[in-house]
């Protein structure tokens, strides 16, 4: 029999069962993200973190006072006074500050407007982009004759999306929760149904039919992928209703769905992979939790990974969920998804999904014999 | 008649445990063949090998000309199995369950599939419940649905693994009728495993008795019973006050051993049943002794089983269960 028609038949079965339990499934899809987004997204301070800038003042006059007070008045920046340019730039390169503002020594006498140089790290574009434009407008507003130069430095600062005044924590959180919901949906969707199918003897029954055995695995993974992508979209809708924005515009939702589908494919495969050797749902739950909970917490779903200690940052860097939520946050928060990050995120997600899918198909042979 | 299943020197080992030890068996086309044995005797293992679910360790199994190892796909198209556990999807309706298996058995044409599904519903007597979820069905209804699902590909050979376990008397009798119909009217070869002696006795053309992975005897129920003894069993239940009188009369007239149990008189007798029946009825009539019941019959399958395996079915079952538990514990 053809693997395609068998997969369709079995996938259809999964969807019919899903439809039968539609109310439970919908409730499950809504409650989890709703609770997390509504509680964590609203009850905390929505503007948790400000952009940090280091200010080096080589001149001190009325213009400088005016500039600094105009920067303060935006309420967007934490200003750190630093005595010399060199230490300010090293703070920028190690990520202590997000931008450096250097007020040049005044050449035209003490009472003239000074030149201003803004440094930002080009590996930390999302933050710096916002900061630079705000600083730039502040600097220009004090005097038309002020010389504003913007320079970027290459640094080793690790990239991460940070929320600031204009970016609500709700949007940040939604990005993480959407990925989490998709991952949990896949892990507890595909694998658990495979175990219950083994328990009621369904797998054995299908193995007795001429149906292609790999169709069982394919239908499970497809089902996990469909359902968890759907759950992710529902979570996204809840986030949007709660005030999260998609900076890249509504068309970016398609991109978000692609990212969700990729991460769901990977984790659905992982789920069937675990379920192959386990015959009890409770034992499966333990395994699945042990794997997914740390990956979730380390993916920066709640807080930026840059706040983690180095060893945890390392794990975060090999966690596929990090890349999925990073991609979604670029689309939701900054509205600009740099090409190099697109390539990085997508290739990691595709690689992860493919590798797990191949391992799962290999392992699955032992179930059906 | 053509041999449709040929099992030659079949051995199946699970680690140290020998599940099947040199099984040789031939099943003819159109036969209703019973495999009788206690739990753990090797019935399901035999079935699983025929159904290509388990590979034999040694030996050869040919089903309808296809080798189960070399051409499992060919085998699967010829046969279908109703498993011991009732496997229906509780979250699908009766119709959806049948439709799913019609698809898995490669019935791609929509009209044909609908026809098959309708046939299945009619066979299971579930037309009225076609769009109810199988999870809401009683055990008997689920079993009927499972049987219909196993017939969706119109198989030449249908294997029923302990089909009546856990059914009430009504449902059991109904299923027996259905099984007879599959065999006699629809001309399918039926292989039936059972641990119920009366089931094998009532249904099967031929029976193989299997214990500890070995075939102890094969034959018709009558042939097997003759293996035990050529004797007939005479059973008389007289009215209460005449028990003593009847037993002494029988002893005197026919010189046979009498056994009295619960107002029931039994005796073993070798010879022509009609002749002795005439003599006994004449005697009782002459002496004007009122009798509630009178019968002459062959030994039952239980007697056969005890003779062949050295234990009654129940003892044998618990013994093999213990053995199985030990093996599981060692793993």
XYZ file of C-alpha atoms in Angstrom:
700
model
C 0.000 0.000 0.000
C 1.182 3.463 -0.565
C 2.686 5.262 2.361
C 0.915 8.477 1.370
C -2.634 7.112 1.455
C -1.924 5.172 4.669
C -0.485 8.264 6.319
C -3.522 10.263 5.253
C -5.876 7.597 6.636
C -4.102 7.513 9.995
C -3.676 11.297 10.144
C -7.379 11.617 9.450
C -8.032 9.339 12.398
C -5.958 11.580 14.682
C -7.881 14.641 13.538
C -11.237 12.919 14.045
C -10.222 12.021 17.586
C -9.040 15.600 18.101
C -12.399 16.813 16.844
C -14.227 14.460 19.182
C -12.392 15.971 22.145
C -12.564 19.466 20.712
C -13.825 21.206 23.845
C -11.140 19.717 26.083
C -8.485 20.420 23.491
C -9.574 24.021 22.967
C -9.734 24.647 26.693
C -6.254 23.207 27.038
C -4.986 25.335 24.163
C -6.350 28.520 25.711
C -5.873 28.120 29.455
C -2.139 27.586 29.599
C -0.989 30.547 27.486
C -3.801 32.750 28.793
C -2.765 32.261 32.391
C 0.902 32.841 31.670
C 0.444 35.821 29.380
C -2.256 37.500 31.437
C -0.501 37.059 34.769
C 3.125 37.537 33.867
C 2.504 39.928 31.030
C 0.365 42.347 33.012
C 0.976 42.089 36.708
C 4.681 42.791 36.532
C 6.161 46.139 35.553
C 5.711 46.210 31.844
C 8.885 48.273 31.423
C 11.315 46.228 33.337
C 14.533 47.112 31.667
C 15.894 50.332 30.312
C 18.563 50.767 27.765
C 21.847 51.486 29.520
C 24.088 54.123 28.114
C 27.496 55.275 29.246
C 28.102 59.002 28.948
C 31.611 60.402 28.728
C 31.686 64.153 29.262
C 34.843 65.858 28.002
C 32.958 69.159 28.009
C 30.640 70.557 30.550
C 28.438 73.514 29.679
C 24.806 74.516 29.333
C 24.363 72.515 26.137
C 25.589 69.365 27.793
C 23.249 69.901 30.755
C 20.410 70.412 28.334
C 21.320 67.261 26.377
C 21.559 65.115 29.477
C 18.280 66.351 30.908
C 16.560 65.773 27.581
C 17.897 62.205 27.553
C 16.774 61.676 31.155
C 13.336 63.040 30.363
C 12.658 60.312 27.807
C 12.619 57.884 30.740
C 14.079 55.338 28.374
C 17.683 55.229 29.449
C 19.748 54.384 32.465
C 22.625 56.796 32.302
C 26.027 55.829 33.681
C 28.687 58.528 33.906
C 32.096 57.284 32.842
C 35.303 59.306 33.017
C 37.070 58.202 29.865
C 36.152 56.980 26.439
C 38.301 53.867 26.559
C 36.584 52.330 29.573
C 33.174 53.301 28.174
C 33.911 51.468 24.943
C 35.104 48.403 26.801
C 31.830 48.446 28.724
C 30.086 48.477 25.389
C 32.083 45.567 24.102
C 31.443 43.416 27.146
C 27.768 44.193 27.104
C 27.529 46.229 30.324
C 26.015 49.115 28.406
C 24.033 49.158 25.195
C 25.421 52.416 23.792
C 28.098 54.998 24.525
C 27.614 58.731 24.200
C 30.841 60.703 23.969
C 30.642 64.469 24.345
C 33.776 65.663 22.608
C 36.021 68.356 24.019
C 34.706 71.627 22.744
C 37.010 73.231 20.162
C 35.100 76.465 19.707
C 35.298 77.660 23.256
C 33.557 76.630 26.377
C 30.147 78.060 25.560
C 29.670 76.539 22.108
C 27.685 73.300 21.463
C 30.021 70.299 21.545
C 30.261 67.483 19.019
C 28.680 64.232 20.070
C 29.651 60.709 19.064
C 27.294 57.817 19.614
C 28.813 54.361 19.685
C 26.737 51.253 19.492
C 27.501 47.632 19.019
C 26.418 46.343 15.674
C 25.903 42.866 17.051
C 23.305 44.265 19.356
C 21.308 46.000 16.725
C 17.820 45.773 18.127
C 18.661 47.627 21.316
C 21.158 49.974 19.829
C 18.908 50.824 16.929
C 16.294 52.154 19.286
C 18.847 53.802 21.530
C 20.748 55.443 18.707
C 17.745 57.046 17.158
C 16.561 58.374 20.511
C 20.006 59.697 21.379
C 20.411 61.185 17.987
C 17.200 63.123 18.187
C 18.053 64.287 21.711
C 21.459 65.482 20.602
C 20.143 67.251 17.545
C 17.392 68.947 19.466
C 19.796 70.895 21.696
C 21.538 72.612 18.901
C 21.463 72.600 15.193
C 25.140 73.233 15.125
C 25.976 70.206 17.232
C 28.006 67.677 15.330
C 26.522 64.242 15.782
C 28.510 61.277 14.607
C 27.315 57.753 14.899
C 29.821 54.974 14.929
C 29.464 51.334 15.407
C 31.987 49.034 16.902
C 32.280 45.350 16.375
C 32.228 43.582 19.649
C 31.795 40.143 20.999
C 28.661 41.054 22.831
C 26.193 38.264 22.599
C 23.080 39.204 20.806
C 19.811 39.131 22.614
C 16.584 40.990 22.313
C 15.974 43.243 25.254
C 12.811 45.119 25.860
C 12.880 48.790 26.666
C 10.475 51.662 27.038
C 8.853 51.248 23.661
C 8.787 47.489 23.752
C 6.350 46.008 26.195
C 7.255 42.975 28.249
C 3.965 41.530 27.040
C 5.337 41.300 23.485
C 8.586 39.825 24.769
C 6.741 37.245 26.853
C 4.311 36.327 24.085
C 7.217 35.351 21.815
C 8.484 32.903 24.438
C 5.081 31.542 25.400
C 4.082 30.873 21.791
C 7.148 28.668 21.351
C 6.611 27.001 24.703
C 2.995 26.154 23.902
C 4.018 24.673 20.546
C 6.769 22.592 22.135
C 4.596 21.296 24.960
C 1.790 20.622 22.498
C 4.091 18.485 20.343
C 5.758 16.633 23.194
C 2.530 15.728 24.947
C 0.579 15.304 21.703
C 2.459 12.882 19.487
C 4.149 10.734 22.144
C 1.263 10.272 24.546
C -1.121 9.198 21.782
C 1.504 6.743 20.533
C 1.691 5.192 24.010
C -2.094 4.956 24.399
C -2.249 3.412 20.925
C 0.273 0.817 22.007
C -1.759 0.173 25.149
C -5.063 -0.411 23.387
C -3.278 -2.586 20.810
C -3.943 -0.254 17.916
C -0.328 -0.326 16.703
C -0.410 -4.118 16.700
C -3.710 -4.060 14.843
C -2.353 -1.723 12.151
C 0.804 -3.841 11.887
C -1.401 -6.795 10.975
C -2.915 -4.832 8.106
C -1.033 -4.332 4.841
C -0.649 -0.625 5.716
C 2.858 0.807 5.567
C 4.222 0.831 9.105
C 6.103 4.089 8.734
C 2.737 5.703 8.090
C 1.988 5.293 11.809
C 5.041 7.367 12.732
C 4.436 9.920 10.003
C 0.817 10.407 10.995
C 1.781 10.879 14.652
C 4.408 13.473 13.804
C 2.107 15.254 11.376
C -0.600 15.295 14.008
C 1.772 16.682 16.647
C 2.928 19.302 14.169
C -0.597 20.378 13.210
C -1.985 20.534 16.699
C 0.939 22.294 18.307
C 1.220 24.860 15.516
C -2.467 25.508 16.078
C -1.884 25.860 19.812
C 0.957 28.281 19.087
C -1.298 30.407 16.889
C -3.957 30.469 19.609
C -1.320 31.584 22.122
C -0.180 34.294 19.707
C -3.765 35.499 19.351
C -4.109 35.657 23.140
C -0.886 37.663 23.316
C -2.087 40.074 20.635
C -5.405 40.505 22.442
C -3.368 41.324 25.520
C -1.520 44.099 23.704
C 1.482 42.361 22.203
C 2.496 43.784 18.857
C 3.909 42.334 15.716
C 6.348 44.997 14.637
C 7.039 43.375 11.288
C 3.390 43.654 10.329
C 0.601 41.085 9.924
C 2.420 39.310 7.076
C 5.037 38.224 9.608
C 2.456 35.883 11.129
C 3.140 33.536 8.208
C 6.815 33.558 9.111
C 5.953 32.914 12.755
C 3.821 29.933 11.700
C 6.749 28.533 9.686
C 9.005 28.817 12.731
C 6.351 27.163 14.904
C 5.898 24.347 12.414
C 9.651 23.696 12.350
C 10.061 23.588 16.115
C 6.908 21.441 16.380
C 8.266 18.987 13.830
C 11.445 18.611 15.867
C 9.747 18.161 19.207
C 7.016 15.873 17.810
C 9.800 13.634 16.529
C 11.517 13.827 19.913
C 8.235 12.914 21.550
C 7.659 9.802 19.415
C 11.308 8.929 19.919
C 10.791 8.835 23.705
C 7.430 7.072 23.379
C 8.907 4.254 21.293
C 10.607 2.632 24.245
C 8.164 3.597 26.986
C 4.850 1.876 27.533
C 3.364 3.968 30.292
C 2.066 7.508 30.142
C 3.266 8.428 33.644
C 6.814 7.300 32.889
C 6.694 9.191 29.613
C 5.565 12.360 31.372
C 8.599 12.260 33.636
C 10.984 11.890 30.696
C 9.246 14.541 28.662
C 9.259 17.023 31.532
C 12.902 16.408 32.326
C 13.784 17.288 28.754
C 11.381 20.105 27.960
C 11.222 22.091 31.202
C 14.929 22.989 31.345
C 14.967 23.730 27.625
C 11.985 25.994 28.103
C 13.405 27.881 31.090
C 16.788 28.260 29.382
C 15.285 29.477 26.122
C 14.746 32.932 27.593
C 10.984 32.562 27.568
C 10.664 34.852 30.603
C 13.933 36.790 30.743
C 16.723 37.484 28.327
C 19.376 34.803 28.301
C 22.110 37.432 28.631
C 21.226 37.621 32.316
C 22.187 33.956 32.782
C 25.522 32.778 34.157
C 27.979 31.594 31.476
C 27.392 27.802 31.810
C 23.641 28.275 31.487
C 24.178 30.579 28.549
C 26.044 27.753 26.878
C 23.066 25.410 27.271
C 20.802 28.176 26.110
C 22.938 28.481 22.981
C 22.385 24.827 22.073
C 18.686 24.927 22.894
C 16.595 24.979 19.706
C 13.777 26.752 21.551
C 16.117 29.726 22.017
C 16.392 30.149 18.267
C 12.684 29.765 17.655
C 11.766 32.372 20.258
C 14.589 34.612 19.093
C 13.220 34.559 15.564
C 9.692 35.255 16.674
C 10.888 38.131 18.871
C 12.764 39.734 15.997
C 9.517 39.719 14.051
C 7.375 40.865 16.951
C 9.608 43.335 18.728
C 12.133 44.895 16.399
C 10.251 44.290 13.184
C 13.535 43.658 11.453
C 14.930 40.165 11.158
C 18.582 40.437 10.138
C 19.474 38.041 7.328
C 22.341 36.433 9.248
C 20.001 35.616 12.121
C 17.349 34.310 9.766
C 19.891 31.923 8.294
C 21.193 30.914 11.730
C 17.783 30.364 13.326
C 16.196 28.573 10.404
C 19.145 26.311 9.744
C 19.338 25.323 13.400
C 15.598 24.599 13.478
C 15.645 22.644 10.219
C 18.738 20.718 11.280
C 17.279 19.896 14.680
C 13.957 18.722 13.208
C 15.571 16.616 10.507
C 18.027 14.897 12.828
C 15.310 14.015 15.341
C 12.954 12.900 12.598
C 15.587 10.530 11.216
C 16.396 9.111 14.663
C 12.689 8.685 15.389
C 12.085 6.767 12.150
C 15.052 4.553 12.912
C 13.890 3.837 16.467
C 10.311 3.283 15.371
C 11.242 0.119 13.490
C 11.609 -1.651 16.832
C 7.983 -0.946 17.759
C 6.389 -2.414 14.696
C 8.951 -5.198 14.075
C -9.466 -30.123 -0.216
C -6.417 -27.942 -0.635
C -4.077 -27.230 2.285
C -4.349 -23.479 2.906
C -1.987 -23.224 5.883
C 1.071 -25.375 6.313
C 3.168 -25.141 9.457
C 6.356 -27.185 9.385
C 8.645 -27.734 12.406
C 7.823 -24.327 13.803
C 9.931 -23.195 16.765
C 9.679 -19.858 18.517
C 11.968 -18.870 21.357
C 11.844 -15.695 23.430
C 15.308 -15.695 24.999
C 15.516 -18.934 27.016
C 11.789 -19.474 26.957
C 10.556 -21.881 24.307
C 7.091 -20.638 23.368
C 6.566 -23.069 20.512
C 8.378 -26.365 20.281
C 8.306 -28.065 16.891
C 4.752 -27.425 15.762
C 3.506 -29.252 12.672
C 0.054 -28.404 11.478
C -1.938 -28.396 8.279
C -5.200 -26.551 7.890
C -7.423 -27.252 4.922
C -9.303 -24.709 2.899
C -12.813 -24.118 4.213
C -12.117 -25.724 7.551
C -13.218 -24.383 10.932
C -10.098 -25.216 12.855
C -9.745 -24.857 16.611
C -6.582 -24.401 18.619
C -7.366 -25.363 22.186
C -5.105 -24.790 25.135
C -4.744 -23.014 28.451
C -3.396 -19.474 28.825
C 0.271 -19.320 27.916
C 0.192 -22.563 25.925
C 1.357 -20.821 22.740
C -1.958 -20.138 20.978
C -1.443 -16.420 20.482
C 2.204 -16.884 19.489
C 1.121 -19.324 16.777
C -1.506 -16.847 15.560
C 0.974 -13.953 15.611
C 3.358 -15.950 13.440
C 0.625 -16.827 10.943
C -0.418 -13.161 10.922
C 3.244 -12.141 10.230
C 3.387 -10.110 13.449
C 6.119 -12.289 14.955
C 8.922 -13.984 13.057
C 9.515 -17.689 13.645
C 12.844 -18.749 15.167
C 12.893 -21.926 13.088
C 10.605 -23.693 10.680
C 8.392 -22.656 7.829
C 4.875 -21.298 7.671
C 3.064 -21.096 4.354
C -0.257 -19.275 4.175
C -2.220 -19.560 0.927
C 1.040 -20.183 -0.913
C 2.870 -17.230 0.643
C 5.773 -17.693 3.053
C 5.175 -15.566 6.163
C 8.819 -14.506 6.337
C 9.512 -13.984 2.643
C 6.195 -12.529 1.575
C 4.327 -11.053 4.554
C 2.495 -8.592 2.296
C 0.925 -11.460 0.346
C -0.140 -13.154 3.570
C -1.707 -9.969 4.940
C -3.923 -9.600 1.896
C -5.334 -13.112 2.325
C -5.951 -13.136 6.047
C -7.362 -10.979 8.778
C -7.276 -11.330 12.519
C -9.617 -10.521 15.335
C -7.292 -10.079 18.263
C -7.870 -11.290 21.777
C -8.212 -7.742 23.105
C -11.098 -5.918 21.458
C -9.260 -3.278 19.475
C -11.630 -0.528 18.423
C -10.901 3.172 18.697
C -13.256 4.417 21.456
C -13.044 8.022 20.251
C -14.244 7.171 16.752
C -17.760 6.196 15.734
C -18.557 2.700 14.471
C -18.624 4.081 10.920
C -15.304 5.899 11.293
C -13.667 2.790 12.774
C -14.747 0.699 9.801
C -13.807 3.431 7.340
C -10.317 3.731 8.810
C -9.634 0.023 8.365
C -11.147 0.030 4.890
C -8.578 2.718 4.030
C -5.728 0.823 5.695
C -6.665 -2.289 3.743
C -6.238 -0.280 0.585
C -9.841 0.282 -0.451
C -9.280 3.615 -2.121
C -12.494 3.894 -4.100
C -14.947 5.977 -2.082
C -18.139 4.251 -3.238
C -16.675 0.815 -2.618
C -15.463 1.883 0.804
C -18.903 3.166 1.745
C -20.441 -0.080 0.613
C -17.961 -2.114 2.657
C -18.555 0.063 5.703
C -22.316 -0.413 5.356
C -21.871 -4.168 5.020
C -19.759 -4.149 8.156
C -22.333 -2.155 10.088
C -25.071 -4.545 9.006
C -23.021 -7.569 9.919
C -22.325 -6.152 13.378
C -25.989 -5.146 13.706
C -24.854 -1.610 14.470
C -26.577 0.334 11.693
C -28.671 2.211 14.246
C -25.527 3.063 16.209
C -23.339 3.854 13.198
C -22.580 7.393 14.315
C -22.191 6.712 18.008
C -18.740 6.577 19.527
C -17.416 3.045 19.995
C -16.390 3.955 23.545
C -20.064 4.102 24.487
C -20.748 0.543 23.252
C -21.154 -2.518 25.443
C -18.501 -5.247 25.364
C -20.602 -7.354 22.999
C -21.179 -4.483 20.577
C -17.475 -3.630 20.561
C -16.603 -7.262 19.863
C -19.059 -7.354 16.963
C -17.582 -4.146 15.596
C -14.077 -5.586 15.919
C -15.192 -8.676 13.989
C -16.677 -6.530 11.228
C -13.432 -4.557 11.079
C -11.541 -7.829 10.668
C -13.726 -8.772 7.710
C -13.388 -5.458 5.889
C -10.929 -6.867 3.342
C -13.128 -9.903 2.700
C -10.374 -12.293 3.856
C -10.118 -15.868 2.704
C -8.785 -16.860 6.109
C -10.058 -15.313 9.290
C -8.256 -15.888 12.573
C -10.221 -15.392 15.769
C -8.066 -15.244 18.873
C -10.229 -16.208 21.840
C -13.271 -14.464 20.384
C -15.719 -15.168 23.193
C -13.589 -14.377 26.244
C -15.494 -12.140 28.630
C -18.795 -12.243 26.735
C -22.098 -13.037 28.390
C -24.009 -16.152 27.319
C -26.299 -14.296 24.904
C -23.456 -12.594 23.092
C -21.425 -15.757 23.060
C -24.167 -17.769 21.377
C -24.705 -14.949 18.891
C -20.989 -14.873 18.048
C -20.949 -18.644 17.630
C -23.733 -18.356 15.079
C -21.770 -15.634 13.309
C -18.629 -17.787 13.257
C -20.557 -20.722 11.803
C -21.966 -18.406 9.155
C -18.476 -17.151 8.237
C -17.397 -20.722 7.710
C -20.413 -22.486 6.230
C -22.165 -19.741 4.254
C -19.303 -17.473 3.309
C -16.844 -20.333 2.805
C -14.008 -18.772 4.742
C -11.342 -20.783 6.478
C -11.726 -19.987 10.155
C -9.017 -20.520 12.727
C -10.211 -20.177 16.259
C -8.206 -20.289 19.433
C -10.001 -20.929 22.645
C -9.558 -22.074 26.186
C -13.170 -23.196 26.394
C -13.627 -26.886 25.768
C -17.317 -26.640 24.949
C -16.592 -23.906 22.406
C -14.094 -26.052 20.551
C -16.450 -28.987 20.802
C -19.479 -27.085 19.505
C -17.853 -25.178 16.649
C -14.754 -26.752 15.243
C -14.378 -29.291 12.462
C -10.953 -30.216 13.756
C -9.136 -29.323 16.944
C -5.460 -29.141 17.860
C -4.736 -29.399 21.558
C -1.676 -27.391 22.463
C 0.130 -27.232 25.761
C 3.570 -25.929 26.734
C 4.206 -25.015 23.110
C 3.612 -28.520 21.800
C 0.743 -30.080 19.933
C -0.629 -32.944 21.971
C -3.278 -34.169 19.536
C -5.133 -33.170 16.369
C -8.490 -34.485 15.231
C -12.229 -34.031 15.237
C -13.888 -33.676 18.623
C -15.200 -37.246 18.365
C -11.803 -38.644 17.413
C -10.202 -36.863 20.330
C -12.813 -38.124 22.740
C -12.226 -41.672 21.519
C -8.575 -41.261 22.453
C -9.646 -41.122 26.086
C -11.723 -44.243 26.185
C -14.028 -46.171 23.956
C -16.550 -46.125 26.779
C -19.862 -44.342 26.695
C -21.184 -42.511 29.686
C -24.679 -43.474 30.792
C -26.397 -40.858 32.907
C -29.759 -41.347 34.679
C -31.515 -38.917 37.002
C -34.438 -40.807 38.597
C -36.999 -39.311 40.934
C -35.643 -38.894 44.449
C -36.980 -42.015 46.173
C -35.830 -44.409 43.455
C -32.082 -43.728 43.408
C -31.135 -46.827 45.435
C -33.489 -49.028 43.471
C -32.214 -47.938 40.082
C -28.565 -48.401 41.031
C -29.081 -51.879 42.396
C -31.151 -52.859 39.335
C -28.459 -51.652 36.953
C -25.742 -53.479 38.901
C -27.668 -56.724 38.825
C -28.843 -56.620 35.228
C -25.787 -55.277 33.394
C -22.882 -55.843 35.846
C -21.532 -52.320 35.511
C -19.826 -49.906 37.938
C -22.238 -47.313 39.310
C -21.349 -43.853 40.520
C -23.893 -41.751 42.421
C -23.412 -38.021 42.759
C -26.037 -35.332 43.488
C -28.981 -37.623 42.666
C -27.284 -38.388 39.383
C -26.356 -41.938 38.489
C -23.501 -42.404 36.020
C -21.908 -45.510 34.613
C -19.257 -46.356 32.026
C -20.285 -48.765 29.289
C -18.518 -50.248 26.288
C -20.637 -51.418 23.417
C -23.502 -50.354 21.204
C -25.282 -47.339 22.676
C -28.640 -48.098 21.027
C -28.719 -51.619 22.335
C -28.001 -50.674 25.968
C -30.402 -47.737 25.729
C -33.223 -50.070 24.685
C -32.434 -52.502 27.451
C -32.336 -49.835 30.160
C -35.543 -48.114 29.084
C -37.336 -51.436 28.861
C -36.181 -52.362 32.358
C -37.181 -49.048 33.892
C -40.570 -49.142 32.183
C -41.231 -52.690 33.352
C -40.399 -51.801 36.958
C -42.476 -48.576 36.635
C -39.664 -46.370 37.833
C -40.199 -42.654 37.111
C -37.123 -40.987 35.602
C -36.361 -37.268 35.151
C -33.643 -37.696 32.562
C -31.722 -40.353 30.733
C -28.735 -39.998 28.405
C -25.892 -41.851 26.812
C -22.953 -39.745 25.629
C -19.275 -39.786 24.734
C -16.686 -38.408 27.183
C -16.366 -34.559 27.173
C -13.416 -32.533 25.971
C -12.449 -31.948 29.585
C -11.810 -35.687 29.943
C -9.721 -35.507 26.768
C -7.721 -32.594 28.043
C -6.918 -34.253 31.349
C -5.832 -37.395 29.568
C -3.552 -35.560 27.097
C -1.931 -32.963 29.318
C -2.096 -34.681 32.664
C -3.924 -31.781 34.223
C -7.304 -30.183 33.940
C -7.453 -27.007 31.869
C -7.630 -24.793 34.921
C -4.593 -26.343 36.668
C -2.616 -26.160 33.489
C -3.477 -22.494 33.057
C -2.318 -21.451 36.483
C 0.863 -23.444 36.086
C 1.805 -21.736 32.839
C 0.867 -18.364 34.289
C 3.340 -18.948 37.089
C 5.965 -19.930 34.573
C 5.306 -16.778 32.582
C 5.452 -14.608 35.715
C 8.841 -16.112 36.556
C 10.158 -15.368 33.102
C 8.913 -11.782 33.252
C 10.508 -11.347 36.686
C 13.834 -12.587 35.391
C 13.871 -10.126 32.483
